[in-house]
mmCIF file of C-alpha atoms in Angstrom:
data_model
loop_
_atom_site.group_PDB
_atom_site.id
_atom_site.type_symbol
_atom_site.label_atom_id
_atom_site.label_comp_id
_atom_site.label_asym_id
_atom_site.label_seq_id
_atom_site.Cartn_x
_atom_site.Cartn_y
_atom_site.Cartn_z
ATOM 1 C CA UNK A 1 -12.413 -5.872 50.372
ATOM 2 C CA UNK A 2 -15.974 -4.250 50.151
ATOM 3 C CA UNK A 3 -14.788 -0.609 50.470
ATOM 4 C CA UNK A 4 -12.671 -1.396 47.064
ATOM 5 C CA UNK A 5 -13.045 -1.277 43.257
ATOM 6 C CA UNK A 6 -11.195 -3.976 41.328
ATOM 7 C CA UNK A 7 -11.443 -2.696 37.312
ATOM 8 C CA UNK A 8 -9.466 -4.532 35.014
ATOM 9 C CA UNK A 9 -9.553 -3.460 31.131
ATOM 10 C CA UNK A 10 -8.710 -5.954 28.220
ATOM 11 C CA UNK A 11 -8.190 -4.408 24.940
ATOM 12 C CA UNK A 12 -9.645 -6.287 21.970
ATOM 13 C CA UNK A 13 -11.673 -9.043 21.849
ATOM 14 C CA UNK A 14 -12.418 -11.324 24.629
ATOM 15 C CA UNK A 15 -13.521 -14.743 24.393
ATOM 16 C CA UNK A 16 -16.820 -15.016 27.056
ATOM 17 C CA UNK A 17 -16.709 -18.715 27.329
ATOM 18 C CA UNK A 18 -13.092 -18.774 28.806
ATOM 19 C CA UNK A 19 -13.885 -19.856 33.169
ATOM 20 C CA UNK A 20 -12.563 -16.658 34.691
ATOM 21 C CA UNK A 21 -14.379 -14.438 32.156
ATOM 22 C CA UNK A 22 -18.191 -16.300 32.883
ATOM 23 C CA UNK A 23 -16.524 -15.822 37.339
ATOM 24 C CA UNK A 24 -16.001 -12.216 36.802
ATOM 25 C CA UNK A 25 -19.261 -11.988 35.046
ATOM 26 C CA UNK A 26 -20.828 -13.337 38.138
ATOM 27 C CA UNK A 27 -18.883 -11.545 41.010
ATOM 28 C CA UNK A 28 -19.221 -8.238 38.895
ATOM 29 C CA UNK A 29 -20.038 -6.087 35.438
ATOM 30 C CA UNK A 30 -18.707 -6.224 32.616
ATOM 31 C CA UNK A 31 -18.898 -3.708 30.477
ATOM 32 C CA UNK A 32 -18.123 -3.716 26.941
ATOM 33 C CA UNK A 33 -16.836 -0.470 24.459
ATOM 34 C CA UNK A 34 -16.721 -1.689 20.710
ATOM 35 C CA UNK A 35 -15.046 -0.196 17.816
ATOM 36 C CA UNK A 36 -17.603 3.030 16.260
ATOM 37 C CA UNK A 37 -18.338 2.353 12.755
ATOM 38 C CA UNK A 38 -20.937 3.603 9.997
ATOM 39 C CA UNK A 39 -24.032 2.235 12.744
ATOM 40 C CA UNK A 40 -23.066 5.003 15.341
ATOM 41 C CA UNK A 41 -23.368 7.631 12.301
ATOM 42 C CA UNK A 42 -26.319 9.173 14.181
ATOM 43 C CA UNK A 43 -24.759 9.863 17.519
ATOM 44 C CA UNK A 44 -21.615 10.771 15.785
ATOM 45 C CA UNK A 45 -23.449 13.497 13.449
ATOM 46 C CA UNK A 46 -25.417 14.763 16.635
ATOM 47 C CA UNK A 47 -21.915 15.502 18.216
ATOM 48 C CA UNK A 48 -20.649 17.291 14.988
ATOM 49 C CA UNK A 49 -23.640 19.660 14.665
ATOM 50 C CA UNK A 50 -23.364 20.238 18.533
ATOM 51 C CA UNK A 51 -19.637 21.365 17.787
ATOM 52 C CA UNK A 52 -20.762 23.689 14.695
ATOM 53 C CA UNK A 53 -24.143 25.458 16.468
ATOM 54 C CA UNK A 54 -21.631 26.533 19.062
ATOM 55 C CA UNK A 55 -19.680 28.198 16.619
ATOM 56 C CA UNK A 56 -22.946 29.737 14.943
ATOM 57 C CA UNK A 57 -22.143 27.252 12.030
ATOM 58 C CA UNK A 58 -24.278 24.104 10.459
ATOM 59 C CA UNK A 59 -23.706 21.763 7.795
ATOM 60 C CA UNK A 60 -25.456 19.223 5.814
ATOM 61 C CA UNK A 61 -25.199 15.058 6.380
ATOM 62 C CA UNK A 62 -23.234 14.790 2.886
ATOM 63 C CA UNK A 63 -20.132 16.742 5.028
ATOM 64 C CA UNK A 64 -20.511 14.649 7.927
ATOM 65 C CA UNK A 65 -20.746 11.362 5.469
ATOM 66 C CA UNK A 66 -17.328 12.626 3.553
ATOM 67 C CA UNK A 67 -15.527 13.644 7.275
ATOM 68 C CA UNK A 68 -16.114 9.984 8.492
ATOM 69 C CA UNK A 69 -14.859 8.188 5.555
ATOM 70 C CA UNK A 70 -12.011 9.936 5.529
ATOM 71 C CA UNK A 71 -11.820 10.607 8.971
ATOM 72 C CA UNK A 72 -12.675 7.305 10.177
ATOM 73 C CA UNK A 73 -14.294 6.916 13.458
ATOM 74 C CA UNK A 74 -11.508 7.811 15.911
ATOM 75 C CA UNK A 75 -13.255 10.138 17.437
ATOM 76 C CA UNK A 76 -9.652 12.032 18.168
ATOM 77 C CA UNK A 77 -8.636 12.359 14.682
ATOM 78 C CA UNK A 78 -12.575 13.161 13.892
ATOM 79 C CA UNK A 79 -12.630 16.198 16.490
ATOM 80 C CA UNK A 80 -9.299 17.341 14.938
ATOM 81 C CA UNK A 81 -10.660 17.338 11.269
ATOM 82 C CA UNK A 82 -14.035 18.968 12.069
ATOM 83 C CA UNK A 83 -11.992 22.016 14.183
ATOM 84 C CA UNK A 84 -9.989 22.394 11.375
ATOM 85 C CA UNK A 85 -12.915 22.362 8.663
ATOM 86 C CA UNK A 86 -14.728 24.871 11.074
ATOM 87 C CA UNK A 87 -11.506 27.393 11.255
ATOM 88 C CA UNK A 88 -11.215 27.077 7.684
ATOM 89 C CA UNK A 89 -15.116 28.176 7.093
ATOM 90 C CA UNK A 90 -14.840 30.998 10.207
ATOM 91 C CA UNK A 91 -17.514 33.350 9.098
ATOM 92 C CA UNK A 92 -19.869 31.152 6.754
ATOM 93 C CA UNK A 93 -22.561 30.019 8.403
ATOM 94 C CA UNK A 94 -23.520 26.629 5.811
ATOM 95 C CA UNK A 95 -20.603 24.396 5.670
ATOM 96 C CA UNK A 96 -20.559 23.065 2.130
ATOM 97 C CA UNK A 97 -18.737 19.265 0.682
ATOM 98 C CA UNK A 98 -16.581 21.259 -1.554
ATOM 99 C CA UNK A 99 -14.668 23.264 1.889
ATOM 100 C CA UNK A 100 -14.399 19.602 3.035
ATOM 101 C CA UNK A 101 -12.588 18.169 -0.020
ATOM 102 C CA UNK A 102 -10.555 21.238 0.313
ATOM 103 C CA UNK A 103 -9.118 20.616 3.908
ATOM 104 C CA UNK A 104 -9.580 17.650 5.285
ATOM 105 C CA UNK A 105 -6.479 15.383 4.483
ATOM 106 C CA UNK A 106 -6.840 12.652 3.037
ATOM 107 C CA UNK A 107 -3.281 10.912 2.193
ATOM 108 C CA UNK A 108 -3.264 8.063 -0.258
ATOM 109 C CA UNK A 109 -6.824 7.670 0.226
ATOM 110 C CA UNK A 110 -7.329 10.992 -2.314
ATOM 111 C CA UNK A 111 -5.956 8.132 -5.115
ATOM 112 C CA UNK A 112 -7.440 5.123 -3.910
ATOM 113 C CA UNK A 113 -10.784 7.645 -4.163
ATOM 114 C CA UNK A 114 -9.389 8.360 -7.682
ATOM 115 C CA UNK A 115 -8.644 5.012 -8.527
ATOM 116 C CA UNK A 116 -12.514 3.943 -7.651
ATOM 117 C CA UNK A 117 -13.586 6.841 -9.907
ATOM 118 C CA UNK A 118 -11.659 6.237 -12.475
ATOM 119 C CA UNK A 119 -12.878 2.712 -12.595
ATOM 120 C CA UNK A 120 -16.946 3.012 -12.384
ATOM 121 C CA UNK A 121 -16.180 6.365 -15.028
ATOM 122 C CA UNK A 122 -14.590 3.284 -17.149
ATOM 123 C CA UNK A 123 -11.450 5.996 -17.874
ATOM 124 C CA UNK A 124 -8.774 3.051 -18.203
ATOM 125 C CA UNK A 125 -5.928 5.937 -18.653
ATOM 126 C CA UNK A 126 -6.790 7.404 -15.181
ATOM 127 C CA UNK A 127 -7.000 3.842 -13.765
ATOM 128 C CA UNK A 128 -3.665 2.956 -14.691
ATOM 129 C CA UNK A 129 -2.418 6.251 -13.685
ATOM 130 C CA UNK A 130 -3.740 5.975 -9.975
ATOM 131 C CA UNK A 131 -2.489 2.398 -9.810
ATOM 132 C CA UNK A 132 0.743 3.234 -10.494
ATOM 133 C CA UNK A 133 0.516 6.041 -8.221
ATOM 134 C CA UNK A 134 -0.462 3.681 -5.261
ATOM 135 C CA UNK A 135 2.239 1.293 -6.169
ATOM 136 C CA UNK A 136 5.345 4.558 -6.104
ATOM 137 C CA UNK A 137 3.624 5.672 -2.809
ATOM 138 C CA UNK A 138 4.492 1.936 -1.114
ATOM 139 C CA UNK A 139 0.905 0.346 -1.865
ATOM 140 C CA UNK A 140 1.218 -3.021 -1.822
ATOM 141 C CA UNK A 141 -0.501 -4.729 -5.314
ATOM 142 C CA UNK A 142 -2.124 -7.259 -3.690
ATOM 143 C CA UNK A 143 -3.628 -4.667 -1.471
ATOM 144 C CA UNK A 144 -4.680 -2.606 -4.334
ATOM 145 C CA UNK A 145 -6.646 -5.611 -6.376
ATOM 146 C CA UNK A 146 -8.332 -6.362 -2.989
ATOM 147 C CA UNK A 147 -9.814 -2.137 -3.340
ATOM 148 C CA UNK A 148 -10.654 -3.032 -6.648
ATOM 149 C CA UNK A 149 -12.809 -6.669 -5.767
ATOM 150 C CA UNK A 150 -14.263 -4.722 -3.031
ATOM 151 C CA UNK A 151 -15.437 -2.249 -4.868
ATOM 152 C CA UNK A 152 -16.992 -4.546 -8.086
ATOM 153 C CA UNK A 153 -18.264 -6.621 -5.076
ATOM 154 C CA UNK A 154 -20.384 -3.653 -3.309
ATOM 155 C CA UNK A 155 -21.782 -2.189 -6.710
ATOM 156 C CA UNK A 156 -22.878 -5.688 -7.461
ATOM 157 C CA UNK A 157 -24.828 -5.647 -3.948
ATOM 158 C CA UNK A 158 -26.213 -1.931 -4.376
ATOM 159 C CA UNK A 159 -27.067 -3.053 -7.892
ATOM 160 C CA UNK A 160 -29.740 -6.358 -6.185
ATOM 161 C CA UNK A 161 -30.935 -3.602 -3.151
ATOM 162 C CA UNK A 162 -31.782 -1.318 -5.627
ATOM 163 C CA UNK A 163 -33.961 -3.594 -8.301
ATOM 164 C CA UNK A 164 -35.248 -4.722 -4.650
ATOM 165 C CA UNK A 165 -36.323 -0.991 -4.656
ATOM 166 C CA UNK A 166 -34.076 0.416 -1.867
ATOM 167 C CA UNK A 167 -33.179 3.837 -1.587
ATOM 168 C CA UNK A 168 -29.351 4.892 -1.164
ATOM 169 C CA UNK A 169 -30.055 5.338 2.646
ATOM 170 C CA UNK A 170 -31.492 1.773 2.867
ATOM 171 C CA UNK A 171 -28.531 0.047 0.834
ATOM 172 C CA UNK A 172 -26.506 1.417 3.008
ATOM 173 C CA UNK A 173 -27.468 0.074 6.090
ATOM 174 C CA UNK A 174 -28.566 -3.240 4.560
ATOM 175 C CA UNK A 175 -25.046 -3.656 3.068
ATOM 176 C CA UNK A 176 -23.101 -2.504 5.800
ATOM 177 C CA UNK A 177 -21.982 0.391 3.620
ATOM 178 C CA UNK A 178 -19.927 3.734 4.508
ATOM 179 C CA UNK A 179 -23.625 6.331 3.544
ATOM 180 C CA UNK A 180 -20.932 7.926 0.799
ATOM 181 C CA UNK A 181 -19.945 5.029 -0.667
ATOM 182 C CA UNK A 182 -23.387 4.204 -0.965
ATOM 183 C CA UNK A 183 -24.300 7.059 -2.565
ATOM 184 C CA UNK A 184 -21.778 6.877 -5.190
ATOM 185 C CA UNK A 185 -22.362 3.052 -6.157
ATOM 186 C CA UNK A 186 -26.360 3.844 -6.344
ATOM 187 C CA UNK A 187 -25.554 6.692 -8.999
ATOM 188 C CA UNK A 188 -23.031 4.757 -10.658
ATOM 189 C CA UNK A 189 -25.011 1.506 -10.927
ATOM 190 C CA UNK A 190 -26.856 1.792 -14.355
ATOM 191 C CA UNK A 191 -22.778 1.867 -16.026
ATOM 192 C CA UNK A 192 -22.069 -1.588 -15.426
ATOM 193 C CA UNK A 193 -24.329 -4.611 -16.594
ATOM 194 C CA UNK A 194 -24.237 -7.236 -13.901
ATOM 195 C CA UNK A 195 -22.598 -9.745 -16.863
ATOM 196 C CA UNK A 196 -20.047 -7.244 -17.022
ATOM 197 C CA UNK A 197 -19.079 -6.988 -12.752
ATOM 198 C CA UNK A 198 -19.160 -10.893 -12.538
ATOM 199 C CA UNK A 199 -16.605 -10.860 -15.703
ATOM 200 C CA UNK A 200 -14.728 -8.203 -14.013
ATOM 201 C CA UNK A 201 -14.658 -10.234 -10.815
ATOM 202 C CA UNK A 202 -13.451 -13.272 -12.852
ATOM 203 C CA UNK A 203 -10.609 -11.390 -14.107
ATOM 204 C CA UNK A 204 -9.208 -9.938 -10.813
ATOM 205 C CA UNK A 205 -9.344 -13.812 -9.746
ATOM 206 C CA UNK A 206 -7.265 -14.629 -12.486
ATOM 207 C CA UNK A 207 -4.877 -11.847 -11.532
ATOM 208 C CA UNK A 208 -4.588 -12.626 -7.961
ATOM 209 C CA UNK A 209 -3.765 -16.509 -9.031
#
């Protein structure tokens, strides 16, 4: 029927060399919507300080870096946090990190965050203790050694970047890495020899085996 509109919507990934998928390419459009992540940062923050100037308020790309790691990029949940951060700092025109850390909630990511710490400030009595505390809240172990590899393995990548002579901004895009995270590895990077990451990553295999 030429007068009608036939949309049909798949959710997840579709394979593009299946027959009817290359057919509706040809009859139609196809249009795809993938997942935000750290890449759509810019259009993201644009939103956010849209949101704030409304409210007469601003704040600086460190808040909007710590809202979307927590946050993640549901743009929902995002919207949510931000109206909440903005009600919270009614009256103040500079939002500041430390009114983020405050309010936005952050679950059992506050100790996997304090876990992380705890680990690149070497403080084994604070690593044990958020371990533990990830294991009483349901944390599954193996999930909690996979945190830890990720985290030796990204340090050892920010570590190469920077004797490359990247900045924190450039790391981050060149590693695929969350701009906060970033941040934190490339002032953290000078406490850990690279001898002593690879033995660390040697150890966590032995664990997981």
């Amino acid at each position: 029927n030429p007068d009608s509109i036939l949309l049909i919507t798949v959710n997840g990934n579709v394979d593009k060399r299946l027959k009817v998928v290359q057919e509706i390419k040809k009859a139609g459009r196809m249009i795809e919507f993938p997942t935000l992540n750290y890449r759509d940062n810019q259009m993201i923050y644009e939103r956010m300080n849209e949101f704030l100037k409304k409210r007469g308020q601003r704040a600086k790309t460190k808040v909007f870096d710590y809202l979307t790691l927590v946050a993640g990029y549901n743009l929902g949940f995002l919207y949510n946090e931000l109206d909440k951060l903005s009600s919270y700092c009614l009256g103040k025109e500079e939002i500041e990190l430390e009114d983020a850390e405050k309010i936005i909630s952050r679950g059992n990511l506050t100790i996997i965050f304090e876990l992380t710490d705890a680990i690149l400030e070497k403080d084994g009595e604070k690593s044990i203790d958020a371990f533990r505390a990830l294991v009483r809240e349901g944390e599954a172990e193996q999930k909690i050694l996979i945190i830890i590899y990720k985290e030796i393995r990204d340090l050892i990548m920010v570590q190469e970047l920077a004797n490359r002579g990247l900045g924190s901004g450039e790391i981050a895009k060149e590693a695929g890495l969350h701009p906060f995270v970033a941040g934190k590895y490339y002032r953290m990077r000078r406490k850990f020899s690279p001898d002593q990451l690879l033995k660390a990553l040697e150890i966590l295999l032995s664990v997981d085996i």
